[in-house]
PDB file of C-alpha atoms in Angstrom:
ATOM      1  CA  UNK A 154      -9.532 -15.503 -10.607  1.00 29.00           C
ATOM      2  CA  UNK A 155     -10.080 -12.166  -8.924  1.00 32.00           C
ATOM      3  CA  UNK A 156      -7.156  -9.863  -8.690  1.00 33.00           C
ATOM      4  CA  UNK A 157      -5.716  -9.422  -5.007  1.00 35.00           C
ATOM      5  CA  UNK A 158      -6.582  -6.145  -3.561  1.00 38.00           C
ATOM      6  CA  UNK A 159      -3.664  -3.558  -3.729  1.00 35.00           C
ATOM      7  CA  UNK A 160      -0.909  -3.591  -1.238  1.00 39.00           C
ATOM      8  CA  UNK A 161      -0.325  -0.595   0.515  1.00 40.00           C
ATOM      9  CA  UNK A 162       2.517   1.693  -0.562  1.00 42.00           C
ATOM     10  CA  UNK A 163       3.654   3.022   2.650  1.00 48.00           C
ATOM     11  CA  UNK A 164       7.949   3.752   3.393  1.00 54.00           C
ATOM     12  CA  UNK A 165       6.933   4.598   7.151  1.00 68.00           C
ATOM     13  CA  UNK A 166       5.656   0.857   6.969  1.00 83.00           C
ATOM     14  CA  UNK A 167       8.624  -0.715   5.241  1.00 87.00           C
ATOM     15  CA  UNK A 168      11.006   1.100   8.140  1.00 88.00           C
ATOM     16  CA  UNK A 169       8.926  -1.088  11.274  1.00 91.00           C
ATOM     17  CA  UNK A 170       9.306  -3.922   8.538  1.00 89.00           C
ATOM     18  CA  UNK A 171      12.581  -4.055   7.917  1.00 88.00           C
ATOM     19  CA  UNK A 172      13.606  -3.550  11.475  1.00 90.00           C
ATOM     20  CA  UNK A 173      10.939  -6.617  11.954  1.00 90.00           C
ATOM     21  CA  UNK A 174      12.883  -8.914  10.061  1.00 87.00           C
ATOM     22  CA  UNK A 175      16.057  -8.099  11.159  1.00 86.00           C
ATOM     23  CA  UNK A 176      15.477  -8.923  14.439  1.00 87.00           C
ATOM     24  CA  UNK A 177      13.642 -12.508  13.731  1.00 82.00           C
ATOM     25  CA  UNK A 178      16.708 -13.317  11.372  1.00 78.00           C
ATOM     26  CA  UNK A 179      18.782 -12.489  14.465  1.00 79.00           C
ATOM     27  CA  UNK A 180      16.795 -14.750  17.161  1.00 76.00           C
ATOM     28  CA  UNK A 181      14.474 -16.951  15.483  1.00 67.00           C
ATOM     29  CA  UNK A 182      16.528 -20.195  16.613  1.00 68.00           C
ATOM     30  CA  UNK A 183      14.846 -18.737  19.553  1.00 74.00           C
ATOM     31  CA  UNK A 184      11.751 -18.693  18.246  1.00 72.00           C
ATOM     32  CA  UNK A 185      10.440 -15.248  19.610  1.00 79.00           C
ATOM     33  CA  UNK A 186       7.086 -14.796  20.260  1.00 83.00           C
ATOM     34  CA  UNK A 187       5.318 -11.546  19.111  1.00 88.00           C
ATOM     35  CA  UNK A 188       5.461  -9.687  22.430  1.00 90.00           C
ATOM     36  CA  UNK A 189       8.981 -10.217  22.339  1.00 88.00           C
ATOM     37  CA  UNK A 190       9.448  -9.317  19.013  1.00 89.00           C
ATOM     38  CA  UNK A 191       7.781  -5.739  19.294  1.00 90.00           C
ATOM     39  CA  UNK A 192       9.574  -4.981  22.689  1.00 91.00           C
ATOM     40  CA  UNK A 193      12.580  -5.739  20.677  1.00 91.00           C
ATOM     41  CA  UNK A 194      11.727  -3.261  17.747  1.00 90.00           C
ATOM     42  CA  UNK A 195      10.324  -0.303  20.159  1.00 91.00           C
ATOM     43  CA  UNK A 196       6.517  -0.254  19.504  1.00 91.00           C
ATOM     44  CA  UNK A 197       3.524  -2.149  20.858  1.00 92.00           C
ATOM     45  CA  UNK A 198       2.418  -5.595  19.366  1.00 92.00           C
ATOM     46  CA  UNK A 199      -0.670  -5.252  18.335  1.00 93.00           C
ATOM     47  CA  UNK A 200       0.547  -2.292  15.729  1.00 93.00           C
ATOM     48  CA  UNK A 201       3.159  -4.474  14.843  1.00 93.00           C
ATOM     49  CA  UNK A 202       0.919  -6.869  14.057  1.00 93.00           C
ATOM     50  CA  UNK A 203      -1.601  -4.890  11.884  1.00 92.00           C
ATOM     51  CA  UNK A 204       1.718  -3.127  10.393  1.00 92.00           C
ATOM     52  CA  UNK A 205       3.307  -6.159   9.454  1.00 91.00           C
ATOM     53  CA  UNK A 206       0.385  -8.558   8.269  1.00 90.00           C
ATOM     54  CA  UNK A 207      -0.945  -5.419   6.062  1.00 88.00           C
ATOM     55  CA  UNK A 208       2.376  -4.717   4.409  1.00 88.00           C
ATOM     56  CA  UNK A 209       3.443  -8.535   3.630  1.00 83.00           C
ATOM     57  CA  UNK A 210      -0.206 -10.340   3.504  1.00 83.00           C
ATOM     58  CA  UNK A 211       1.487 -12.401   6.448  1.00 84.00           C
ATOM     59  CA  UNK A 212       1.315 -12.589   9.992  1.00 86.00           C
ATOM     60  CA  UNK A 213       5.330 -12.113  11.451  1.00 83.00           C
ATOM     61  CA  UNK A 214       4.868 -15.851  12.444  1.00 78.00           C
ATOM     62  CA  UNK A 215       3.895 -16.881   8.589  1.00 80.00           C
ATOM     63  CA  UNK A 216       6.688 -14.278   7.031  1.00 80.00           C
ATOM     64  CA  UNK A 217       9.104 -16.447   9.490  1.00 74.00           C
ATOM     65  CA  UNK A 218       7.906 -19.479   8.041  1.00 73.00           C
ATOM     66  CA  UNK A 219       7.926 -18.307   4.481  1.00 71.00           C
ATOM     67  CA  UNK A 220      11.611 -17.613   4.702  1.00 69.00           C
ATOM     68  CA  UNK A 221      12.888 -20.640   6.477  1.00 67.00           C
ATOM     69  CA  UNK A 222      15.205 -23.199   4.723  1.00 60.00           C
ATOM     70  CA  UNK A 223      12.661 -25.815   3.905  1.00 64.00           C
ATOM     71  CA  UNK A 224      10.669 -23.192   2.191  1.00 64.00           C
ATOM     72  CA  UNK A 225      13.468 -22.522  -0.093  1.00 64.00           C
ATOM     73  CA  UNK A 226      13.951 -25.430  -1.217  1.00 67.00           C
ATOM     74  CA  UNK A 227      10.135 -26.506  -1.838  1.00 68.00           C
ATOM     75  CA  UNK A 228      10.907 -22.788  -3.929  1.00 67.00           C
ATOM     76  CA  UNK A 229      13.672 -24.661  -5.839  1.00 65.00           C
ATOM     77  CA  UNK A 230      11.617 -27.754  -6.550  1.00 67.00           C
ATOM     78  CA  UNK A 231      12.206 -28.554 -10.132  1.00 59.00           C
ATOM     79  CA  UNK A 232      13.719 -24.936 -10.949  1.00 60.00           C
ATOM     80  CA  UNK A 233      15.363 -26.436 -14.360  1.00 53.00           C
ATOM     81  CA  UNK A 234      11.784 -27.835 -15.449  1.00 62.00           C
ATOM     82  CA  UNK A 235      10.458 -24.354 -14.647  1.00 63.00           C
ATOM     83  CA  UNK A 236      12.848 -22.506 -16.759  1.00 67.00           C
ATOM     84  CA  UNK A 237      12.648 -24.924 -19.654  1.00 63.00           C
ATOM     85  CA  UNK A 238       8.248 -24.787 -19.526  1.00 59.00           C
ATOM     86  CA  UNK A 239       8.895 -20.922 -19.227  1.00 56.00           C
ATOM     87  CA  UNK A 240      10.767 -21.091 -22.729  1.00 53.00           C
ATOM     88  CA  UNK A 241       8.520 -23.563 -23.968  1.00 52.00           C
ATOM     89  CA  UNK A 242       5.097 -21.356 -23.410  1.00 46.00           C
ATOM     90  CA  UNK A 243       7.278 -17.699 -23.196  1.00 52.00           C
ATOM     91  CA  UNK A 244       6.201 -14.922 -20.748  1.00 48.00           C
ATOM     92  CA  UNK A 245       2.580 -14.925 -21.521  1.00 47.00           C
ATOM     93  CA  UNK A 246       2.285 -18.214 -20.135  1.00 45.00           C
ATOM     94  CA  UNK A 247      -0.106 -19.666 -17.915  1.00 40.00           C
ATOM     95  CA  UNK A 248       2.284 -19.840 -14.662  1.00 44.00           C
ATOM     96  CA  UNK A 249       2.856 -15.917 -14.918  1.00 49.00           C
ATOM     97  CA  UNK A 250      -0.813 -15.231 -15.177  1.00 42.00           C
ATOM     98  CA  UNK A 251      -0.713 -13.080 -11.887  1.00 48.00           C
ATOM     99  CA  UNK A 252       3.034 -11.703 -12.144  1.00 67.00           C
ATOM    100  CA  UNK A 253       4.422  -8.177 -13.291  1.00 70.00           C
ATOM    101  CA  UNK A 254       4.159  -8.074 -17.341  1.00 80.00           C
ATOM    102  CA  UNK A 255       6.902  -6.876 -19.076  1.00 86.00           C
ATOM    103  CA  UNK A 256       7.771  -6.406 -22.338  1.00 87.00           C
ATOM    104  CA  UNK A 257      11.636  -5.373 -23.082  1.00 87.00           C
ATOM    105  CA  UNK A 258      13.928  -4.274 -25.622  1.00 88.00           C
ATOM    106  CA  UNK A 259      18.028  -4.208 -25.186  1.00 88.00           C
ATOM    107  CA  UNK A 260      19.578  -1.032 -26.426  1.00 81.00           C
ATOM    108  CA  UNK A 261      21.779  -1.209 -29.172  1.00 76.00           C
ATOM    109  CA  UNK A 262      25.411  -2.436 -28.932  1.00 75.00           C
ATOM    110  CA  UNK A 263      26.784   0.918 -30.011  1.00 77.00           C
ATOM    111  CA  UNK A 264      25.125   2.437 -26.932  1.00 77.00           C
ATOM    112  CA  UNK A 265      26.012   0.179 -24.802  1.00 78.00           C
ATOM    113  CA  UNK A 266      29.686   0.551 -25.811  1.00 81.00           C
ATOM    114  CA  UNK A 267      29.719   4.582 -25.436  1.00 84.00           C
ATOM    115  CA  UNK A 268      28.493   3.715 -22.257  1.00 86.00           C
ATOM    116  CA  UNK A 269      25.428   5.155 -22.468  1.00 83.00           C
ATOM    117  CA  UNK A 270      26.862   7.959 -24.268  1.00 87.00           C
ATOM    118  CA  UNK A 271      23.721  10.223 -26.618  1.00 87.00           C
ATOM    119  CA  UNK A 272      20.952   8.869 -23.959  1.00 90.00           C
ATOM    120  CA  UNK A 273      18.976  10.797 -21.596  1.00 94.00           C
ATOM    121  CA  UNK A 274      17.684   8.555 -18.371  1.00 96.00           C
ATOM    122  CA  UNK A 275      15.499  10.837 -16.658  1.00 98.00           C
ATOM    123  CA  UNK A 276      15.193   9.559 -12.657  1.00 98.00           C
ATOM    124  CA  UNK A 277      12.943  10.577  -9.519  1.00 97.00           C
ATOM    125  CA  UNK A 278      12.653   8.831  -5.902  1.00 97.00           C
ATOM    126  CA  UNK A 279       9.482   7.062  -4.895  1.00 96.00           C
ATOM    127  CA  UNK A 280       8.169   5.862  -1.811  1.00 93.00           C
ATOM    128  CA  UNK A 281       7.646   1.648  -2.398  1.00 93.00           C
ATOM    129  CA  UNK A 282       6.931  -1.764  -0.667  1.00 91.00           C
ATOM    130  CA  UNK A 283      11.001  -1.675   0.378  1.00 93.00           C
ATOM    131  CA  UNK A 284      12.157   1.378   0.895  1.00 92.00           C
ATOM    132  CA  UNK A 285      12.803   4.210  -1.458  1.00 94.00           C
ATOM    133  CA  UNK A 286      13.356   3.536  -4.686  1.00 96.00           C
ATOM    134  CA  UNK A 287      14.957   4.764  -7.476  1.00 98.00           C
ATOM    135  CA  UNK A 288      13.481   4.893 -11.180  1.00 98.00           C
ATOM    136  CA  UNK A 289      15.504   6.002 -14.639  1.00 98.00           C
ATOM    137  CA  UNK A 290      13.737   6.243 -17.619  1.00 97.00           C
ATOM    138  CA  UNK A 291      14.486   6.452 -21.189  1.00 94.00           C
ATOM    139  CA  UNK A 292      12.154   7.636 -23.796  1.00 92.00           C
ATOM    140  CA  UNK A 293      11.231   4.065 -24.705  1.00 92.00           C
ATOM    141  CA  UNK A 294      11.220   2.588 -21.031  1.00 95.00           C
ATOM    142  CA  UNK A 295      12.175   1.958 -17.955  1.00 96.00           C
ATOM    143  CA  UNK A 296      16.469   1.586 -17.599  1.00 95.00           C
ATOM    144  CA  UNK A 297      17.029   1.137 -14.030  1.00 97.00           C
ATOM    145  CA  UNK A 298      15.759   0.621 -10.177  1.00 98.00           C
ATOM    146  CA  UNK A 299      17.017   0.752  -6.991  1.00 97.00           C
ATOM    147  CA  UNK A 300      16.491   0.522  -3.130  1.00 96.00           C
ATOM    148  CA  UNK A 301      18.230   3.249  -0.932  1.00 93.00           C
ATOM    149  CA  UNK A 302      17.760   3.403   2.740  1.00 90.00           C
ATOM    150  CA  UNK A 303      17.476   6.461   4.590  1.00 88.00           C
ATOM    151  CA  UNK A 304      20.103   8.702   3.873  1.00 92.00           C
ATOM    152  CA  UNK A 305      21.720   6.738   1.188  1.00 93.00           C
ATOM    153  CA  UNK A 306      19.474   7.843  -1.932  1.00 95.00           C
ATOM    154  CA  UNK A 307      22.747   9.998  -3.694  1.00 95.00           C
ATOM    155  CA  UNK A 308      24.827   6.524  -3.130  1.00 95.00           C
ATOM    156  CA  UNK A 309      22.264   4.769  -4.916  1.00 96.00           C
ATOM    157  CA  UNK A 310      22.055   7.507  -7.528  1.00 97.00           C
ATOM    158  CA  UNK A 311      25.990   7.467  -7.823  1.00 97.00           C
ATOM    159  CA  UNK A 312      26.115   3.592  -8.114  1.00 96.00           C
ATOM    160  CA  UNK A 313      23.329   3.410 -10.859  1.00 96.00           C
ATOM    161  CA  UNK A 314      24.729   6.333 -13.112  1.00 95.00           C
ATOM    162  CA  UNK A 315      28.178   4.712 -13.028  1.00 94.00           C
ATOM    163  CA  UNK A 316      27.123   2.014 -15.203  1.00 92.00           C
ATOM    164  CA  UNK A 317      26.051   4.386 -18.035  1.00 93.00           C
ATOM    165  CA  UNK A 318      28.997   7.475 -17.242  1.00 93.00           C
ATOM    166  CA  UNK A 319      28.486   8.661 -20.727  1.00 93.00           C
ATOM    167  CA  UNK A 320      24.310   9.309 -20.724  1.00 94.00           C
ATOM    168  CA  UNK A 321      22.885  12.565 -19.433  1.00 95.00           C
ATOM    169  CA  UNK A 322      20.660  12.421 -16.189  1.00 97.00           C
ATOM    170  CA  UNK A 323      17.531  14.553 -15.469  1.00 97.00           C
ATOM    171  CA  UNK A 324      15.490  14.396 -12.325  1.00 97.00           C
ATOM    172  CA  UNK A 325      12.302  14.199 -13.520  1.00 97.00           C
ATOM    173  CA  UNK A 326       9.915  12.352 -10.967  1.00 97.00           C
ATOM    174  CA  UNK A 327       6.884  12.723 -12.962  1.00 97.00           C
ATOM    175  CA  UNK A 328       8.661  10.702 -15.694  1.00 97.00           C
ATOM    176  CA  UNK A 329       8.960   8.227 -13.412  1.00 97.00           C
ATOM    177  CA  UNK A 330       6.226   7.987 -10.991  1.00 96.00           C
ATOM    178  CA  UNK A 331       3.940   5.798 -13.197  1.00 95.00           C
ATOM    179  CA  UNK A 332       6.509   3.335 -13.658  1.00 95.00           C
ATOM    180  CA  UNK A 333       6.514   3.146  -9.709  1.00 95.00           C
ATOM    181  CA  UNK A 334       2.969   3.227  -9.480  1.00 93.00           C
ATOM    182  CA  UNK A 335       2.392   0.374 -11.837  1.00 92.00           C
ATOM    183  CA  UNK A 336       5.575  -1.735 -10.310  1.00 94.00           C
ATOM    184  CA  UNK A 337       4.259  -1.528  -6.706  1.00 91.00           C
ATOM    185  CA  UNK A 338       1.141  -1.524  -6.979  1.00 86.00           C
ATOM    186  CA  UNK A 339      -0.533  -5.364  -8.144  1.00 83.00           C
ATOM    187  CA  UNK A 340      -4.080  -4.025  -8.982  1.00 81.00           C
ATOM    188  CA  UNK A 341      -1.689  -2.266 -11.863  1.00 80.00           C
ATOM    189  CA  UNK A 342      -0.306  -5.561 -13.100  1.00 83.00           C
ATOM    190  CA  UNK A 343      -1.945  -6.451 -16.554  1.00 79.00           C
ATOM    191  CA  UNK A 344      -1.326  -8.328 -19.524  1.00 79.00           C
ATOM    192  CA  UNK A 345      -2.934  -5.379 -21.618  1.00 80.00           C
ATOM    193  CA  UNK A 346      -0.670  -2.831 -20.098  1.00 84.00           C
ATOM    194  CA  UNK A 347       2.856  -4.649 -20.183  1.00 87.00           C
ATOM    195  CA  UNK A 348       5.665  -2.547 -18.188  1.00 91.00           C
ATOM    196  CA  UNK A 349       8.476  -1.186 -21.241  1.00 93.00           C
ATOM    197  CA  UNK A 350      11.663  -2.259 -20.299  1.00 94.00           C
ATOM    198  CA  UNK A 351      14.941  -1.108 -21.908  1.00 93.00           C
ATOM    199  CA  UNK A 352      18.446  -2.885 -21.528  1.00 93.00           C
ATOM    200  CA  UNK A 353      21.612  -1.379 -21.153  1.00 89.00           C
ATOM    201  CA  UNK A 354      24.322  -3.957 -20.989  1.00 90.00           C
ATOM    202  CA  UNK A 355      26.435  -6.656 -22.633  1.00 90.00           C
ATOM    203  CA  UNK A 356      25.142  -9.045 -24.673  1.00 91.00           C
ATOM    204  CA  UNK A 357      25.744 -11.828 -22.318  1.00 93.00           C
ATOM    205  CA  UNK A 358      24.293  -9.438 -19.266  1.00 93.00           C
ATOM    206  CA  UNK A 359      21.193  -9.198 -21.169  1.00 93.00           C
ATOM    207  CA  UNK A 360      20.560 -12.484 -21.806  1.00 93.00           C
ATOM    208  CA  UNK A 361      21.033 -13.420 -18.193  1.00 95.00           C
ATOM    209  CA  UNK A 362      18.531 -10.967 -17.306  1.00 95.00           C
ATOM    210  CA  UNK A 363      16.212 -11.794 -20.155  1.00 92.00           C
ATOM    211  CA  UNK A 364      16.148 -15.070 -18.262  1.00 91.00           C
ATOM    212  CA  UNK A 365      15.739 -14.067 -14.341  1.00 92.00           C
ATOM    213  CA  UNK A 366      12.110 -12.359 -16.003  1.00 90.00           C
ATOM    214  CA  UNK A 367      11.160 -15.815 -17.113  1.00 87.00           C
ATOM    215  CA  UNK A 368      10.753 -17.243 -12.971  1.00 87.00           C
ATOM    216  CA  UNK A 369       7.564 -17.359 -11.966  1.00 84.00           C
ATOM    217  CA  UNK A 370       6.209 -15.483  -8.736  1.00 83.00           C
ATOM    218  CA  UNK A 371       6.708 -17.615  -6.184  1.00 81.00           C
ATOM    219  CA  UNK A 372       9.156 -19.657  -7.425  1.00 84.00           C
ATOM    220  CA  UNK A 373      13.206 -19.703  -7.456  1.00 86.00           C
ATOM    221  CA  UNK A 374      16.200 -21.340  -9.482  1.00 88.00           C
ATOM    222  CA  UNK A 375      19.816 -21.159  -9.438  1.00 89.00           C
ATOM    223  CA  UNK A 376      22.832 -19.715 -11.214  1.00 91.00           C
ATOM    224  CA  UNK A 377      23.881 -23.130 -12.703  1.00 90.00           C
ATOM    225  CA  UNK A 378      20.397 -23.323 -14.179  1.00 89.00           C
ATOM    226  CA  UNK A 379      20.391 -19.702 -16.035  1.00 92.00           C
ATOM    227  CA  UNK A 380      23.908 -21.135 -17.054  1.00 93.00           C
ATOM    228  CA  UNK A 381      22.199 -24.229 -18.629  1.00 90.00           C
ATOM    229  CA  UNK A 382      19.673 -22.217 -20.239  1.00 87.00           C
ATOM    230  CA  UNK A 383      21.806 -19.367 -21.978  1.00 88.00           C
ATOM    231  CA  UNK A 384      23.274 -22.265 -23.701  1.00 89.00           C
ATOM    232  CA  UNK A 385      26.816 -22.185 -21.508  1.00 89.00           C
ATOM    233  CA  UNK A 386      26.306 -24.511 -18.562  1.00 89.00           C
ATOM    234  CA  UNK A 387      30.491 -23.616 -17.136  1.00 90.00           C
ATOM    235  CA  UNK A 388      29.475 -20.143 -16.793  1.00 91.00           C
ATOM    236  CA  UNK A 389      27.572 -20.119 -13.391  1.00 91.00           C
ATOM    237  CA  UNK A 390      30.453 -17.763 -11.649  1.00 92.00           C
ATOM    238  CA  UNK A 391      30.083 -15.638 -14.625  1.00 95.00           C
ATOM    239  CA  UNK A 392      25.880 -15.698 -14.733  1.00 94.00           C
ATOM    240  CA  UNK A 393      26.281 -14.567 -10.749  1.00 93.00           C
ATOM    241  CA  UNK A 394      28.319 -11.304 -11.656  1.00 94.00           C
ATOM    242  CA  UNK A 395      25.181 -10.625 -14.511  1.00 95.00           C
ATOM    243  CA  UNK A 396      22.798 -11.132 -11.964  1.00 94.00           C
ATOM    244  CA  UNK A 397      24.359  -8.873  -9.736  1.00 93.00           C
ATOM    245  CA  UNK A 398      24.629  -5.742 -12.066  1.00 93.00           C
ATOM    246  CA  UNK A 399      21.316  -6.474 -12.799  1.00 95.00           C
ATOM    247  CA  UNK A 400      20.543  -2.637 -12.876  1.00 95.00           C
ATOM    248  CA  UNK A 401      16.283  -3.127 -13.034  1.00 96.00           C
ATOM    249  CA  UNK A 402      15.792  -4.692  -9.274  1.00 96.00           C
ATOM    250  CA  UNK A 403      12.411  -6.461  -8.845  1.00 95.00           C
ATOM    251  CA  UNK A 404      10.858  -6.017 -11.787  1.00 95.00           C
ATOM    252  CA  UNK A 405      14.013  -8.268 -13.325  1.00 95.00           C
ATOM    253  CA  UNK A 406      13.532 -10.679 -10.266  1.00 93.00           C
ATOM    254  CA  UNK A 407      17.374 -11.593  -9.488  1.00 94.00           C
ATOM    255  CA  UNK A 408      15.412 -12.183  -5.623  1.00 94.00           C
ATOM    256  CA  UNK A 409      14.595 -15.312  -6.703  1.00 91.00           C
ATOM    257  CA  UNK A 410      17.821 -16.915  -7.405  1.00 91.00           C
ATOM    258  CA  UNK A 411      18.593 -18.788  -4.686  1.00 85.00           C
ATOM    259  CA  UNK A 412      22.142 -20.760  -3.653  1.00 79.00           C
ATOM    260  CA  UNK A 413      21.642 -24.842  -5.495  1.00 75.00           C
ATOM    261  CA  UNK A 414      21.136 -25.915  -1.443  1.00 70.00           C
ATOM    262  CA  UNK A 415      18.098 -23.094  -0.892  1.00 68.00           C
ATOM    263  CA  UNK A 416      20.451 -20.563   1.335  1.00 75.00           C
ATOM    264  CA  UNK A 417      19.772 -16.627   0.401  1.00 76.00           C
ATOM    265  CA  UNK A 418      23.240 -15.727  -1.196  1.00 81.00           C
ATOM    266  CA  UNK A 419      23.698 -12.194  -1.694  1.00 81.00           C
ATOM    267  CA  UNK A 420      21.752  -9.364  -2.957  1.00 89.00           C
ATOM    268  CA  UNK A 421      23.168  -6.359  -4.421  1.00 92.00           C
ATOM    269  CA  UNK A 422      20.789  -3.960  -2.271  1.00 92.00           C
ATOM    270  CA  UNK A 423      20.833  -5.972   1.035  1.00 90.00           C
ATOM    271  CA  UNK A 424      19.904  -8.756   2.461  1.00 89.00           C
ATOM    272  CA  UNK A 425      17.411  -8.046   4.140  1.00 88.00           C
ATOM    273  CA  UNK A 426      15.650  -6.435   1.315  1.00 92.00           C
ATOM    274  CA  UNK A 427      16.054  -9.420  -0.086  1.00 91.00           C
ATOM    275  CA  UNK A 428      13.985 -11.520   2.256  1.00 88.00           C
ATOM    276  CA  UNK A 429      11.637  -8.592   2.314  1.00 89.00           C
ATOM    277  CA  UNK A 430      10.568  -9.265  -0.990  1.00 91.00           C
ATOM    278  CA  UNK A 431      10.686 -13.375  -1.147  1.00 88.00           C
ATOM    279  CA  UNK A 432       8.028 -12.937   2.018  1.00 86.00           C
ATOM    280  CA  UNK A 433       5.858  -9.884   0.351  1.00 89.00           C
ATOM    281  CA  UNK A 434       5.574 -12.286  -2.881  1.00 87.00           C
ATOM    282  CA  UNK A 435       4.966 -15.350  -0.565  1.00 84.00           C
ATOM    283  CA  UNK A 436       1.880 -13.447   0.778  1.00 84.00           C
ATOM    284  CA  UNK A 437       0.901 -12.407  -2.439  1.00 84.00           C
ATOM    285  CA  UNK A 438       0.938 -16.040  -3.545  1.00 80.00           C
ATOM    286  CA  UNK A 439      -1.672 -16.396  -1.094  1.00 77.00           C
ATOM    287  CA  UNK A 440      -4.275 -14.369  -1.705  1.00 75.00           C
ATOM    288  CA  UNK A 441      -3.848 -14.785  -5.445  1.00 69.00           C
ATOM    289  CA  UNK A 442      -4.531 -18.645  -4.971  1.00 68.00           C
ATOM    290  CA  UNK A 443      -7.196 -17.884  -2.301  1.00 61.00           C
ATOM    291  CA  UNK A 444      -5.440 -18.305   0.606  1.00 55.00           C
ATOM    292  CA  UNK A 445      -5.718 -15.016   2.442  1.00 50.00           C
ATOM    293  CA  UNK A 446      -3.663 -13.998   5.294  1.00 47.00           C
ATOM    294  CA  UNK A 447      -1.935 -17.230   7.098  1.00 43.00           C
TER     295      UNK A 447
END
C-alpha cells in the first residue's frame, strides 16, 4: 500500500485548528454549519476550509463526526482482543503496518532512583501538527515530549524537568529536531528506521507505557484493559496515574485511552489537544486505507 503523502507541519495552522475545534465542541448540539463556524473563529470559510481539511485529512464536518460518541466506541470495539493480538504478534505486527515504529529501552533502576541524576537530556522547541512541542534527548534516545501553547513553553519545560530534578539539561535543538521531523512527519515513519525511545520511570510506569505503544492507529482501549494486561487487573486507578506521567506524548499514544463508555477523560496537555490528535489520526486512517479526504 502506498504511503500517505506528508502532512503539513505548520503551528500557524494548528492555532486556526485548535480554535476550530473548540468552538464545534462548544455548539455542535447545534450543529453549526461552516459559515457559522468561521464567523465564529474570525476568518473566512473557504480558508478555513482548505486550513482545516489540509491539516487533519478531514473536512470540519468529518473531524466532527470522527470525534462524536458513537465513533468512540466503534474505537473501543474489542479493545481487550486488540491488546491481547498485539502481544500475540508484538509491535511489528501486521495491524501497526502504517503506525510510528519504535523501538525502546527503560533506563536503569539506579537512574531512575537518583532521579535522573549522571544524565544529560538535551531539549529544543519545534513547530508540530499540535502546537509546539517539546523534545529531550538522551544519548541513546528520545526521553520526553510535550505540547505548550503560546506562551507556556518554560511551563512545559519546568513540568518535564521536574520528573528527572537530578539530570543536567542542555538546549540543543539540533539534537532534537530529527526526532521531531521523523515524529510529525508520516512519509518518515518506517519499519527500517524505528524511532529510539528511552524510559525514565518506575518499573510499573514503564510497563504501562510499554503497553499504550502496543494500540494500533486508529484504535482505543481502556485503563481496566492495560490493568488486565500488566498482569494486575485491580490496578486501573493506579494504570490512570502511569498514563498520565506518561512523559513521551504521542509517540507513547496515552490519546487513545478512552473512558470503558467511549467519553474523552482527561489528557495531561489538554483536551483539546487531545481530540486534535484522535481526528488528525482518524484522517490519516483514511488515506492510508484509501479513503482520501471525507
Amino acid at each position: 500500500m502506498r504511503m500517505a503523502e506528508p502532512v503539513a507541519l505548520d503551528g500557524g495552522d494548528y492555532a486556526l485548528v485548535r480554535a476550530t475545534i473548540r468552538v464545534i465542541s462548544e455548539s455542535w448540539r447545534e450543529q453549526p454549519d461552516l459559515d457559522a463556524i468561521a464567523n465564529a473563529v474570525g476568518t473566512d470559510p473557504n480558508h478555513l476550509h482548505r486550513v482545516f481539511t489540509r491539516w487533519a485529512g478531514l473536512t470540519p464536518k468529518a473531524f466532527v463526526q470522527a470525534l462524536t460518541l458513537d465513533q468512540a466506541r466503534r474505537m473501543l470495539d474489542d479493545s481487550a482482543s486488540i491488546l491481547d493480538t498485539a502481544y500475540e504478534v508484538g509491535l511489528s505486527g501486521p495491524g501497526r503496518l502504517h503506525d510510528l515504529f519504535v523501538t525502546h529501552e527503560a533506563m536503569s533502576p539506579g537512574a531512575y532512583k537518583a532521579r535522573g541524576g549522571g544524565v544529560t537530556i538535551a531539549y529544543g522547541y519545534h513547530a508540530s501538527p499540535f502546537g509546539t512541542a517539546l523534545l529531550m534527548a538522551t544519548e541513546r534516545g528520545l526521553a520526553g515530549l510535550a505540547f505548550a501553547d503560546p506562551g507556556e513553553e518554560a511551563k512545559a519545560f519546568t513540568d518535564m524537568a521536574e520528573r528527572w530534578p537530578a539530570a543536567a539539561f542542555v538546549q540543543d535543538p539540533a539534537v532534537t529536531a530529527p526526532f521531531a521531523r521523523q515524529i510529525f512527519d508520516p512519509g518518515h515513519w518506517s519499519h527500517d528506521r524505528p524511532l529510539r525511545l528511552v524510559f525514565i520511570g518506575s518499573d510499573f510506569e514503564v510497563r504501562v507505557w510499554e503497553t499504550l505503544l502496543r494500540i494500533p492507529l486508529g484504535k482505543a482501549t481502556t485503563y481496566s484493559d492495560i490493568a488486565r494486561h500488566i498482569g494486575n487487573p485491580k490496578a486501573a486507578r493506579a494504570v490512570g496515574s502511569a498514563v498520565g506521567r506518561n512523559p513521551i506524548s504521542f509517540v507513547v499514544p496515552c490519546h487513545r485511552v478512552l473512558g470503558r463508555q467511549g467519553d474523552l477523560c482527561g489528557y495531561h496537555w489538554g483536551i483539546t489537544r487531545k481530540k486534535a490528535i484522535l481526528g488528525w489520526e482518524t484522517g490519516l486512517v483514511n488515506r492510508l486505507s484509501g479513503f482520501g479526504d471525507v
